[in-house]
Amino acid sequence: MTAKATTGSIDPIERQIVRQRLIAVPNLIEKNVERTSFSLLVREYKDYAVGFVDARGRLVAQSKYSLPAFVANAIGLAVQAGLRELGPEAMHEGDVLICSEAAVLGKHINDVVAYTPVRAGGELLGFFAVLMHWVDVGGAVVGSCFSPHTTDVFQEGIQFPTVKLVSRGERVRDIFRIIETNTRFPRLLMGDLEAQLGGCRMGHDLVQEIVAQHGADAVLGAIDEMIADADRAMERALRALPEGTWRASSFMDDDGVRLGEPIRIDVAVSIADGRLVVDLSGLSEQLAGPFNAGRDGGAVAVARMAAKFLFAGTTPVNEGDFLRVDVVIPDGRFLSARPDAPVGGAGNTSATVVDTIIAALAPVLEGRVPAGHHGIYGTHTISGIAEDGERFLSLDAMSGGWGAFVDRDGPGPFRSMTHGDVRDVPVELQEASYPYRIEAKRLRVDSGGPGRFRGGLGIEKVYRFDRDLALLAKIERIGCPPWGVDGGRPGMSPAGELIAATGERRSLGKGQWPVRAGDVARILSGGGGGYGDPFDRDPRAVAEDVRLGLVSVEAARRDYGVAVSAGGILDMPATLAAREESRRGIGRS
């Protein structure tokens, strides 16, 4: 049975205490998962989420540093599927269930949700869950989800429908054996799985402590209040804006299979009667390559992320944030793809779509929307056999520039907005763990879009390989650089280059390449767009950018009309003359 709150009065101070404790539990478990996991992907890169959902699968609380891509209730989707498949009566104390089915989560199948029921007096109160990116689940390439060329989900590894991993406290040994057999990294994956199971159990126990101290009614009442408060706050934010419909467009280069065929992103966003409607009917059809997502993991997730960023960015996330967010999308678009569609790169389009939704609302939000950010995952992996004979996989993703604001320069380099605070794996740790060296990791000069306020900068990373390995990359948005606003210029697009020991050079986009000892790879992330006319930028700010190595002398003159020496010494008379020429339409393209 499902527990229900009684109508009895509960002290509001006690209820507030319960609310804060429910929010705190996932944050505590997150730290434990980070400390006890085995793979760098989880321990350092932090590709996981921890949360508590109620007996209907509604999100109650999720850890503060969970990926934004998961805040749209990915864990609740798994729980809801379990409730449909098994029913609450078949979910017992001591059970741990897992799910990674693309048809349920709508994301790449490395993302696996583990969850355990929390009961009070035998009645179902909710579920504590840990979503973790498993380092490898089989499939065509090392790491499973990184190939840019898969054409169906079955090439990407093993999926798990709702299945019990632990039944009434006893491990289901056959499921563990299946997991261990279907990965290239059994030691890492099974170690991460233990951290995932430990997180579920400890989260369950901490929620039970709250129930024991305050009672089930107080907990259920706090849950209802949390969701209702978030809904009211979202309604206030939406009703404060004029009603109407606004549009924006962008695109991705291609899907890795139909090369040169852009992925169309046309969005329409409406505000009416205290609701936000995100219409994604203008997206490209389902793709041949692996940049699809299911409706819930794709279209619904990007709409909810955009809403959270814009209207509720400072409060803890719960289901109430999204009750007023409606999504319109036909089946068969690349963010509402069929269950058999390739989804290995499901997250790679999310940041650009979210940014486009946000850009659509720029006219109504009156200067509160920044210019475009670099907007991609830009994942690149290096794999092979290490000196000890062990297979390894090193994953990294691009950190790039974010767009400038109406009153300040763009921040960065940071991950994309759907990454959240996912960390760079330290250079020293990479070099100690893997057979390559990172010869440079530096800001990419001139990559920030020129403007009255400059976009944030991207990064240049230079890898030198010590032995024969494989390099795989998904470098995107080459044709659609991060946009400027109000006369601001675009930031630089990302790029990649492989320089062979023989001197031969080749561009890197989407693909996999063998690398030899002595080869060098350069990975360059994009910069954020600028805000406002670059010739309105304070010349002293441009001179300081030159002094700091953020803008070159040539770009200062070309893009800003500022004459400055390499040491950052400003030549004001020459600057005034250059800008006067610009006003007369001379010397400026």
Coordinates of C-alpha atoms in Angstrom, one line a residue:
M1 CA 0.0 0.0 0.0
T2 CA 1.0 3.6 -0.5
A3 CA 1.2 5.8 2.6
K4 CA -1.0 8.9 2.7
A5 CA -0.8 12.0 4.9
T6 CA -3.5 12.5 7.5
T7 CA -5.4 15.7 7.8
G8 CA -4.1 16.3 11.4
S9 CA -2.2 19.5 12.2
I10 CA 1.6 19.3 12.0
D11 CA 3.7 22.0 13.6
P12 CA 5.0 24.2 10.7
I13 CA 8.5 24.5 12.3
E14 CA 8.8 20.7 12.5
R15 CA 7.6 20.4 8.9
Q16 CA 10.3 22.9 7.8
I17 CA 12.9 20.8 9.6
V18 CA 11.6 17.7 7.8
R19 CA 11.8 19.5 4.5
Q20 CA 15.4 20.5 5.0
R21 CA 16.4 17.0 6.1
L22 CA 14.9 15.4 3.0
I23 CA 16.9 17.9 0.9
A24 CA 20.0 17.2 2.8
V25 CA 20.0 13.4 2.5
P26 CA 20.8 13.1 -1.2
N27 CA 23.6 15.6 -0.7
L28 CA 25.2 13.4 2.0
I29 CA 24.8 10.3 -0.2
E30 CA 26.4 12.1 -3.2
K31 CA 29.6 12.6 -1.2
N32 CA 29.7 9.0 -0.2
V33 CA 29.2 7.9 -3.8
E34 CA 32.0 10.1 -4.9
R35 CA 34.4 8.8 -2.2
T36 CA 33.6 5.0 -2.7
S37 CA 33.3 4.7 -6.5
F38 CA 36.1 3.2 -8.5
S39 CA 36.0 4.8 -12.0
L40 CA 37.3 8.3 -12.6
L41 CA 34.1 8.8 -14.6
V42 CA 32.1 8.7 -11.4
R43 CA 34.7 9.7 -8.8
E44 CA 36.2 12.7 -10.6
Y45 CA 33.9 13.5 -13.5
K46 CA 30.8 13.0 -11.3
D47 CA 28.4 11.6 -13.9
Y48 CA 25.6 10.5 -11.5
A49 CA 22.6 11.8 -9.6
V50 CA 21.2 11.0 -6.2
G51 CA 17.6 11.6 -5.2
F52 CA 14.4 10.7 -3.4
V53 CA 11.0 10.3 -5.1
D54 CA 7.6 9.7 -3.6
A55 CA 5.4 6.7 -4.0
R56 CA 4.1 7.9 -7.4
G57 CA 7.6 8.6 -8.7
R58 CA 7.4 12.4 -8.2
L59 CA 10.8 14.0 -7.5
V60 CA 11.1 15.2 -3.9
A61 CA 14.8 16.0 -3.6
Q62 CA 17.9 15.5 -5.7
S63 CA 21.5 16.1 -4.8
K64 CA 22.7 19.7 -5.4
Y65 CA 25.5 18.7 -7.7
S66 CA 23.6 16.1 -9.8
L67 CA 23.9 16.8 -13.5
P68 CA 21.2 19.2 -14.7
A69 CA 20.4 16.7 -17.4
F70 CA 19.0 14.5 -14.7
V71 CA 17.0 17.0 -12.7
A72 CA 14.0 16.5 -15.1
N73 CA 13.3 13.4 -12.9
A74 CA 15.3 10.7 -14.7
I75 CA 15.2 8.7 -11.5
G76 CA 11.4 9.1 -11.3
L77 CA 11.0 7.7 -14.8
A78 CA 12.7 4.5 -13.7
V79 CA 10.6 4.3 -10.6
Q80 CA 7.4 4.9 -12.5
A81 CA 8.3 2.1 -15.0
G82 CA 8.9 -0.2 -12.0
L83 CA 5.5 0.6 -10.6
R84 CA 3.9 -0.1 -13.9
E85 CA 5.8 -3.3 -14.5
L86 CA 5.6 -4.8 -11.0
G87 CA 3.2 -2.8 -8.9
P88 CA 4.1 -1.4 -5.4
E89 CA 3.1 -4.6 -3.6
A90 CA 5.9 -6.5 -5.4
M91 CA 8.5 -4.0 -4.2
H92 CA 9.6 -5.2 -0.8
E93 CA 11.8 -4.0 2.0
G94 CA 15.4 -4.8 1.1
D95 CA 14.8 -4.8 -2.7
V96 CA 17.0 -2.9 -5.1
L97 CA 15.8 -2.6 -8.6
I98 CA 17.7 -1.3 -11.7
C99 CA 16.6 0.1 -15.0
S100 CA 18.5 1.4 -18.0
E101 CA 16.0 0.9 -20.8
A102 CA 16.2 3.5 -23.5
A103 CA 12.4 3.3 -24.0
V104 CA 12.0 4.4 -20.3
L105 CA 14.8 6.8 -19.6
G106 CA 15.2 8.1 -23.2
K107 CA 18.9 8.5 -22.7
H108 CA 22.0 6.6 -23.5
I109 CA 22.0 3.1 -21.9
N110 CA 25.1 3.7 -19.8
D111 CA 22.9 5.7 -17.5
V112 CA 21.5 3.1 -15.0
V113 CA 19.1 3.9 -12.2
A114 CA 19.2 1.8 -9.0
Y115 CA 16.4 2.4 -6.4
T116 CA 15.0 0.9 -3.3
P117 CA 11.6 1.3 -1.7
V118 CA 11.2 3.2 1.6
R119 CA 8.2 2.0 3.7
A120 CA 6.7 3.3 6.9
G121 CA 4.6 0.7 8.8
G122 CA 4.5 -1.4 5.8
E123 CA 3.1 1.3 3.6
L124 CA 5.1 2.7 0.7
L125 CA 6.5 6.2 1.3
G126 CA 8.8 6.6 -1.7
F127 CA 12.0 5.4 -3.2
F128 CA 15.7 6.3 -2.7
A129 CA 17.7 6.2 -5.9
V130 CA 21.2 6.6 -7.4
L131 CA 21.6 7.1 -11.1
M132 CA 25.1 6.3 -12.3
H133 CA 26.8 6.3 -15.6
W134 CA 28.3 2.8 -15.9
V135 CA 31.7 3.0 -17.5
D136 CA 31.0 0.4 -20.1
V137 CA 28.0 -1.8 -21.0
G138 CA 29.4 -3.6 -24.1
G139 CA 28.5 -2.4 -27.6
A140 CA 30.6 -1.4 -30.6
V141 CA 33.2 0.9 -28.9
V142 CA 35.0 1.1 -25.6
G143 CA 32.7 3.0 -23.3
S144 CA 29.6 1.9 -25.3
C145 CA 28.0 5.3 -25.8
F146 CA 30.8 7.2 -27.5
S147 CA 30.6 6.0 -31.1
P148 CA 29.3 8.7 -33.4
H149 CA 28.3 6.1 -36.0
T150 CA 25.9 3.6 -34.4
T151 CA 22.6 3.2 -36.2
D152 CA 20.5 1.4 -33.6
V153 CA 20.5 1.1 -29.8
F154 CA 21.5 -2.6 -30.0
Q155 CA 25.0 -1.6 -31.2
E156 CA 25.5 0.4 -28.0
G157 CA 25.4 -2.3 -25.4
I158 CA 23.2 -4.2 -23.0
Q159 CA 19.9 -2.6 -21.6
F160 CA 18.2 -3.6 -18.4
P161 CA 14.5 -3.3 -18.2
T162 CA 13.1 -3.1 -14.6
V163 CA 14.8 -6.0 -12.8
K164 CA 15.6 -6.8 -9.2
L165 CA 19.3 -6.7 -8.4
V166 CA 18.7 -7.4 -4.8
S167 CA 15.5 -9.2 -3.6
R168 CA 14.5 -8.9 0.1
G169 CA 18.1 -8.2 1.0
E170 CA 19.5 -11.1 -1.0
R171 CA 21.6 -10.5 -4.1
V172 CA 20.3 -11.9 -7.4
R173 CA 23.5 -13.6 -8.4
D174 CA 22.6 -14.2 -12.0
I175 CA 22.0 -10.4 -12.6
F176 CA 25.4 -9.6 -11.1
R177 CA 27.0 -12.2 -13.4
I178 CA 25.3 -10.7 -16.5
I179 CA 26.5 -7.2 -15.6
E180 CA 30.0 -8.4 -15.0
T181 CA 30.1 -10.4 -18.2
N182 CA 28.8 -7.5 -20.4
T183 CA 31.5 -4.9 -19.6
R184 CA 35.1 -4.3 -20.7
F185 CA 35.9 -3.0 -17.3
P186 CA 34.5 -5.5 -14.7
R187 CA 36.6 -4.3 -11.8
L188 CA 35.7 -0.6 -12.3
L189 CA 32.0 -1.3 -13.0
M190 CA 31.5 -3.7 -10.2
G191 CA 33.2 -1.3 -7.8
D192 CA 31.0 1.6 -9.0
L193 CA 28.0 -0.7 -8.6
E194 CA 28.9 -1.4 -4.9
A195 CA 29.0 2.4 -4.4
Q196 CA 25.7 2.7 -6.1
L197 CA 24.1 0.0 -3.9
G198 CA 25.6 1.5 -0.8
G199 CA 24.2 4.9 -1.7
C200 CA 20.7 3.4 -2.1
R201 CA 20.9 1.5 1.2
M202 CA 22.3 4.5 3.2
G203 CA 19.8 6.9 1.6
H204 CA 17.0 4.5 2.6
D205 CA 18.2 4.3 6.2
L206 CA 18.5 8.1 6.5
V207 CA 15.0 8.7 5.2
Q208 CA 13.8 6.0 7.7
E209 CA 15.5 8.0 10.5
I210 CA 13.5 11.0 9.5
V211 CA 10.3 8.9 9.6
A212 CA 11.2 7.4 12.9
Q213 CA 11.8 10.8 14.5
H214 CA 9.0 12.8 13.0
G215 CA 6.4 10.3 11.7
A216 CA 5.2 9.4 8.3
D217 CA 2.5 12.1 8.3
A218 CA 5.1 14.8 8.8
V219 CA 7.2 13.5 6.0
L220 CA 4.3 13.2 3.6
G221 CA 3.0 16.6 4.5
A222 CA 6.5 18.1 3.9
I223 CA 6.6 16.4 0.5
D224 CA 3.3 17.9 -0.5
E225 CA 4.3 21.3 0.7
M226 CA 7.6 21.3 -1.1
I227 CA 6.0 20.5 -4.4
A228 CA 3.2 23.0 -3.9
D229 CA 5.6 25.8 -2.9
A230 CA 7.7 25.1 -6.0
D231 CA 4.6 25.2 -8.2
R232 CA 3.4 28.5 -6.7
A233 CA 6.8 30.0 -7.2
M234 CA 6.9 29.0 -10.9
E235 CA 3.4 30.3 -11.4
R236 CA 4.4 33.7 -9.9
A237 CA 7.4 33.9 -12.2
L238 CA 5.4 33.1 -15.3
R239 CA 2.5 35.4 -14.5
A240 CA 5.0 38.3 -14.1
L241 CA 5.8 38.1 -17.8
P242 CA 3.6 39.1 -20.8
E243 CA 1.8 36.4 -22.7
G244 CA 2.9 35.5 -26.2
T245 CA 5.0 33.3 -28.4
W246 CA 8.6 33.7 -29.2
R247 CA 10.9 31.7 -31.5
A248 CA 14.6 30.9 -32.0
S249 CA 16.7 28.6 -34.2
S250 CA 20.1 26.9 -34.2
F251 CA 21.5 23.7 -35.6
M252 CA 24.1 21.0 -35.1
D253 CA 26.5 20.0 -37.8
D254 CA 25.3 16.4 -38.5
D255 CA 24.5 13.1 -36.9
G256 CA 27.8 11.3 -37.7
V257 CA 26.1 9.1 -40.3
R258 CA 24.5 11.5 -42.7
L259 CA 27.5 13.7 -42.9
G260 CA 27.0 17.4 -43.8
E261 CA 23.2 17.2 -43.1
P262 CA 22.5 19.7 -40.3
I263 CA 20.3 18.8 -37.4
R264 CA 17.6 21.5 -37.3
I265 CA 16.6 23.1 -34.0
D266 CA 13.6 25.4 -34.4
V267 CA 11.7 26.1 -31.2
A268 CA 8.7 28.1 -30.2
V269 CA 8.1 29.1 -26.6
S270 CA 4.8 30.4 -25.3
I271 CA 3.6 31.9 -22.0
A272 CA -0.1 31.9 -21.3
D273 CA -2.3 31.6 -18.2
G274 CA 0.6 30.9 -15.9
R275 CA 2.0 28.1 -18.0
L276 CA 5.1 27.6 -20.2
V277 CA 4.6 25.7 -23.5
V278 CA 7.8 24.6 -25.3
D279 CA 6.9 23.6 -28.9
L280 CA 9.7 21.4 -30.4
S281 CA 7.7 20.4 -33.5
G282 CA 10.4 22.2 -35.6
L283 CA 13.2 19.8 -34.7
S284 CA 14.7 17.5 -37.3
E285 CA 13.2 14.0 -37.8
Q286 CA 14.8 11.1 -35.9
L287 CA 18.4 10.8 -36.9
A288 CA 20.2 7.9 -38.5
G289 CA 23.1 8.4 -36.2
P290 CA 23.3 8.3 -32.4
F291 CA 22.2 11.8 -31.4
N292 CA 18.6 10.9 -30.6
A293 CA 16.8 10.7 -27.3
G294 CA 13.4 9.5 -26.2
R295 CA 10.6 12.0 -25.5
D296 CA 11.0 12.0 -21.7
G297 CA 14.8 12.0 -21.7
G298 CA 15.0 14.4 -24.6
A299 CA 12.2 16.8 -25.3
V300 CA 10.7 16.9 -21.8
A301 CA 14.2 17.1 -20.2
V302 CA 15.4 20.1 -22.3
A303 CA 12.2 22.0 -21.7
R304 CA 12.4 21.4 -17.9
M305 CA 16.0 22.3 -17.7
A306 CA 15.4 25.6 -19.5
A307 CA 12.5 26.4 -17.2
K308 CA 14.6 25.7 -14.1
F309 CA 17.4 27.8 -15.4
L310 CA 15.2 30.8 -16.2
F311 CA 12.6 30.8 -13.4
A312 CA 13.7 28.7 -10.5
G313 CA 17.5 28.5 -10.6
T314 CA 18.1 29.3 -6.9
T315 CA 15.8 26.8 -5.2
P316 CA 16.3 23.0 -4.6
V317 CA 14.7 21.0 -7.4
N318 CA 11.5 19.0 -7.1
E319 CA 8.6 18.0 -9.2
G320 CA 6.7 21.2 -8.5
D321 CA 9.2 23.1 -10.6
F322 CA 7.8 21.4 -13.7
L323 CA 4.0 21.1 -13.2
R324 CA 3.5 24.2 -15.4
V325 CA 5.9 23.2 -18.2
D326 CA 4.1 21.7 -21.2
V327 CA 6.0 20.1 -24.1
V328 CA 4.7 19.8 -27.7
I329 CA 6.5 17.4 -30.0
P330 CA 5.3 14.8 -32.5
D331 CA 6.7 11.3 -32.2
G332 CA 9.6 10.5 -34.4
R333 CA 11.7 13.7 -33.9
F334 CA 15.3 13.4 -32.7
L335 CA 14.2 14.2 -29.2
S336 CA 11.1 12.0 -29.3
A337 CA 12.7 9.0 -31.0
R338 CA 11.6 5.4 -31.2
P339 CA 12.9 3.0 -28.6
D340 CA 15.2 1.2 -31.0
A341 CA 16.9 4.5 -32.2
P342 CA 20.6 4.9 -31.5
V343 CA 21.0 7.1 -28.4
G344 CA 24.7 6.9 -27.5
G345 CA 25.0 10.7 -28.0
A346 CA 21.7 11.5 -26.5
G347 CA 23.1 14.3 -24.3
N348 CA 25.2 15.9 -26.9
T349 CA 22.4 18.0 -28.4
S350 CA 20.8 19.0 -25.1
A351 CA 22.9 22.0 -24.2
T352 CA 22.3 23.6 -27.6
V353 CA 18.5 23.0 -27.5
V354 CA 18.3 24.4 -24.0
D355 CA 20.3 27.4 -25.0
T356 CA 18.0 27.9 -28.0
I357 CA 14.9 27.7 -25.8
I358 CA 16.4 30.3 -23.5
A359 CA 17.4 32.5 -26.5
A360 CA 13.7 32.4 -27.7
L361 CA 12.7 34.2 -24.5
A362 CA 15.4 36.9 -24.8
P363 CA 12.9 39.6 -26.0
V364 CA 10.5 39.1 -23.1
L365 CA 13.2 38.8 -20.4
E366 CA 14.7 42.2 -21.1
G367 CA 18.4 41.8 -20.9
R368 CA 18.4 38.8 -18.5
V369 CA 19.3 36.3 -21.2
P370 CA 23.0 36.1 -22.1
A371 CA 24.6 35.4 -25.4
G372 CA 25.0 31.8 -26.5
H373 CA 27.5 29.5 -24.8
H374 CA 29.8 26.9 -26.3
G375 CA 26.9 24.5 -26.0
I376 CA 28.3 21.1 -26.5
Y377 CA 29.6 18.1 -24.6
G378 CA 32.5 17.8 -27.0
T379 CA 33.4 14.4 -25.6
H380 CA 36.7 12.8 -26.5
T381 CA 38.0 9.4 -25.3
I382 CA 41.3 7.8 -25.4
S383 CA 41.4 4.0 -25.0
G384 CA 43.8 1.1 -25.3
I385 CA 46.1 -1.1 -23.3
A386 CA 48.2 0.4 -20.5
E387 CA 51.7 -0.7 -19.6
D388 CA 50.4 -3.1 -17.0
G389 CA 48.4 -4.9 -19.6
E390 CA 45.1 -3.6 -18.4
R391 CA 42.5 -2.1 -20.8
F392 CA 41.7 1.6 -20.0
L393 CA 39.3 4.3 -21.0
S394 CA 39.9 8.0 -20.4
L395 CA 36.9 10.3 -21.0
D396 CA 37.0 14.0 -21.2
A397 CA 34.6 16.7 -22.4
M398 CA 35.0 20.3 -23.5
S399 CA 34.9 23.2 -21.1
G400 CA 34.3 26.3 -23.1
G401 CA 33.1 29.9 -22.9
W402 CA 29.7 31.0 -21.8
G403 CA 27.9 34.0 -23.3
A404 CA 28.4 37.6 -22.2
F405 CA 25.6 39.3 -20.2
V406 CA 24.1 42.8 -20.7
D407 CA 26.4 44.1 -17.9
R408 CA 29.4 41.9 -17.7
D409 CA 31.8 39.6 -19.6
G410 CA 30.9 36.0 -20.1
P411 CA 32.2 33.4 -17.6
G412 CA 34.2 30.3 -18.2
P413 CA 35.7 28.2 -19.4
F414 CA 33.0 25.9 -17.9
R415 CA 31.2 22.7 -19.0
S416 CA 28.0 23.1 -20.9
M417 CA 24.8 24.1 -19.0
T418 CA 23.5 20.6 -19.0
H419 CA 26.8 19.4 -17.4
G420 CA 26.4 21.5 -14.3
D421 CA 29.6 21.5 -12.2
V422 CA 31.1 18.3 -13.7
R423 CA 34.8 18.7 -13.0
D424 CA 37.8 18.5 -15.2
V425 CA 39.8 15.4 -14.3
P426 CA 43.1 16.9 -13.0
V427 CA 46.0 16.7 -15.5
E428 CA 48.3 15.1 -13.0
L429 CA 45.7 12.4 -12.3
Q430 CA 45.3 11.7 -16.0
E431 CA 49.0 11.5 -16.6
A432 CA 49.5 9.2 -13.6
S433 CA 46.7 6.9 -14.8
Y434 CA 47.0 6.8 -18.6
P435 CA 49.8 6.5 -21.2
Y436 CA 49.7 10.0 -22.6
R437 CA 50.8 13.4 -21.5
I438 CA 48.9 16.7 -21.6
E439 CA 51.5 19.1 -22.9
A440 CA 49.3 22.2 -22.7
K441 CA 46.0 23.2 -21.3
R442 CA 45.5 26.9 -21.8
L443 CA 42.9 29.5 -22.7
R444 CA 42.2 29.8 -26.4
V445 CA 43.2 33.4 -27.3
D446 CA 40.5 35.4 -29.2
S447 CA 37.9 32.6 -28.8
G448 CA 35.4 34.8 -26.8
G449 CA 32.9 36.6 -29.0
P450 CA 33.7 40.3 -29.3
G451 CA 31.2 42.7 -27.8
R452 CA 30.6 45.6 -25.4
F453 CA 31.0 42.7 -23.1
R454 CA 33.2 39.8 -24.3
G455 CA 32.2 36.2 -24.3
G456 CA 34.0 33.7 -22.1
L457 CA 37.0 31.9 -23.6
G458 CA 37.5 28.3 -24.7
I459 CA 40.4 26.0 -23.9
E460 CA 43.1 24.5 -26.0
K461 CA 44.4 21.1 -24.8
V462 CA 47.3 19.3 -26.4
Y463 CA 47.7 15.5 -25.9
R464 CA 50.9 13.6 -26.7
F465 CA 50.6 9.8 -26.9
D466 CA 53.2 7.5 -25.5
R467 CA 52.0 4.3 -27.3
D468 CA 49.5 3.1 -29.9
L469 CA 46.0 4.0 -28.8
A470 CA 42.6 4.9 -30.1
L471 CA 41.2 8.4 -30.1
L472 CA 37.4 9.0 -30.4
A473 CA 35.8 12.5 -30.6
K474 CA 32.5 14.2 -31.0
I475 CA 33.3 17.7 -31.9
E476 CA 30.2 19.7 -32.8
R477 CA 28.8 23.1 -33.6
I478 CA 31.6 23.9 -36.1
G479 CA 29.0 25.5 -38.4
C480 CA 26.9 27.1 -35.7
P481 CA 29.2 29.2 -33.5
P482 CA 27.8 30.5 -30.2
W483 CA 25.7 33.5 -31.0
G484 CA 26.1 37.1 -30.0
V485 CA 23.3 39.4 -28.8
D486 CA 22.5 43.0 -29.5
G487 CA 25.3 43.5 -32.0
G488 CA 27.7 41.1 -30.2
R489 CA 29.8 38.8 -32.4
P490 CA 29.8 35.0 -32.2
G491 CA 32.4 33.1 -30.2
M492 CA 34.8 30.8 -32.0
S493 CA 33.6 27.4 -33.0
P494 CA 35.3 24.3 -31.5
A495 CA 38.0 22.5 -33.5
G496 CA 40.3 19.5 -33.4
E497 CA 43.5 18.5 -35.1
L498 CA 45.6 15.3 -35.1
I499 CA 49.3 15.8 -35.9
A500 CA 51.1 12.6 -36.7
A501 CA 54.7 12.0 -35.7
T502 CA 55.4 12.1 -39.4
G503 CA 54.1 15.7 -39.6
E504 CA 50.8 14.8 -41.4
R505 CA 47.8 16.8 -40.1
R506 CA 44.1 16.0 -40.2
S507 CA 41.1 17.7 -38.8
L508 CA 39.1 16.1 -36.0
G509 CA 35.3 16.2 -36.0
K510 CA 33.2 13.2 -35.3
G511 CA 35.0 9.9 -35.6
Q512 CA 37.5 7.4 -34.3
W513 CA 41.2 7.4 -35.2
P514 CA 44.2 5.2 -34.4
V515 CA 47.1 7.2 -32.9
R516 CA 50.7 6.1 -32.7
A517 CA 53.5 6.9 -30.2
G518 CA 54.6 10.4 -30.8
D519 CA 51.3 11.6 -32.3
V520 CA 49.7 14.8 -30.9
A521 CA 46.1 15.8 -30.7
R522 CA 44.9 19.4 -30.2
I523 CA 41.3 19.8 -28.9
L524 CA 40.0 23.3 -29.0
S525 CA 36.7 24.3 -27.4
G526 CA 34.4 27.2 -28.4
G527 CA 34.0 30.6 -26.8
G528 CA 30.9 32.3 -25.7
G529 CA 29.1 35.0 -27.8
G530 CA 29.6 38.7 -27.1
Y531 CA 26.9 41.2 -26.0
G532 CA 26.6 44.6 -27.6
D533 CA 28.7 46.4 -30.2
P534 CA 32.4 45.6 -29.7
F535 CA 33.3 49.2 -30.6
D536 CA 31.4 50.3 -27.5
R537 CA 33.8 48.3 -25.3
D538 CA 35.9 50.3 -22.9
P539 CA 39.3 50.5 -24.6
R540 CA 41.0 50.0 -21.2
A541 CA 39.1 46.7 -20.8
V542 CA 40.4 45.6 -24.2
A543 CA 44.0 46.6 -23.3
E544 CA 43.7 44.6 -20.1
D545 CA 42.5 41.6 -22.1
V546 CA 45.6 41.9 -24.3
R547 CA 47.8 42.2 -21.3
L548 CA 46.3 39.0 -19.8
G549 CA 46.6 37.1 -23.1
L550 CA 42.9 36.8 -23.7
V551 CA 42.8 38.9 -26.8
S552 CA 45.5 39.3 -29.4
V553 CA 46.9 42.7 -30.5
E554 CA 45.5 42.0 -34.0
A555 CA 42.0 41.1 -32.7
A556 CA 42.0 44.2 -30.5
R557 CA 42.4 46.4 -33.6
R558 CA 40.2 44.4 -35.9
D559 CA 37.3 43.5 -33.6
Y560 CA 37.3 46.4 -31.1
G561 CA 39.1 49.3 -32.9
V562 CA 41.6 49.5 -30.1
A563 CA 45.3 50.2 -30.7
V564 CA 47.3 48.5 -28.0
S565 CA 50.8 47.1 -27.7
A566 CA 51.6 43.4 -26.9
G567 CA 52.3 44.5 -23.3
G568 CA 48.8 45.9 -23.0
I569 CA 49.8 49.6 -23.4
L570 CA 46.8 51.5 -24.8
D571 CA 47.4 54.0 -27.6
M572 CA 44.3 56.2 -27.0
P573 CA 44.8 58.7 -30.0
A574 CA 45.1 55.8 -32.4
T575 CA 42.1 54.1 -30.9
L576 CA 40.0 57.2 -31.2
A577 CA 41.0 57.5 -34.8
A578 CA 40.2 53.9 -35.6
R579 CA 36.8 54.2 -34.0
E580 CA 36.1 57.4 -35.8
E581 CA 37.0 55.6 -39.1
S582 CA 34.5 52.9 -38.0
R583 CA 31.7 55.4 -37.5
R584 CA 32.3 56.7 -41.0
G585 CA 32.2 53.1 -42.3
I586 CA 36.0 53.0 -43.1
G587 CA 38.2 50.0 -42.3
R588 CA 35.6 47.8 -40.6
S589 CA 33.9 44.8 -42.2

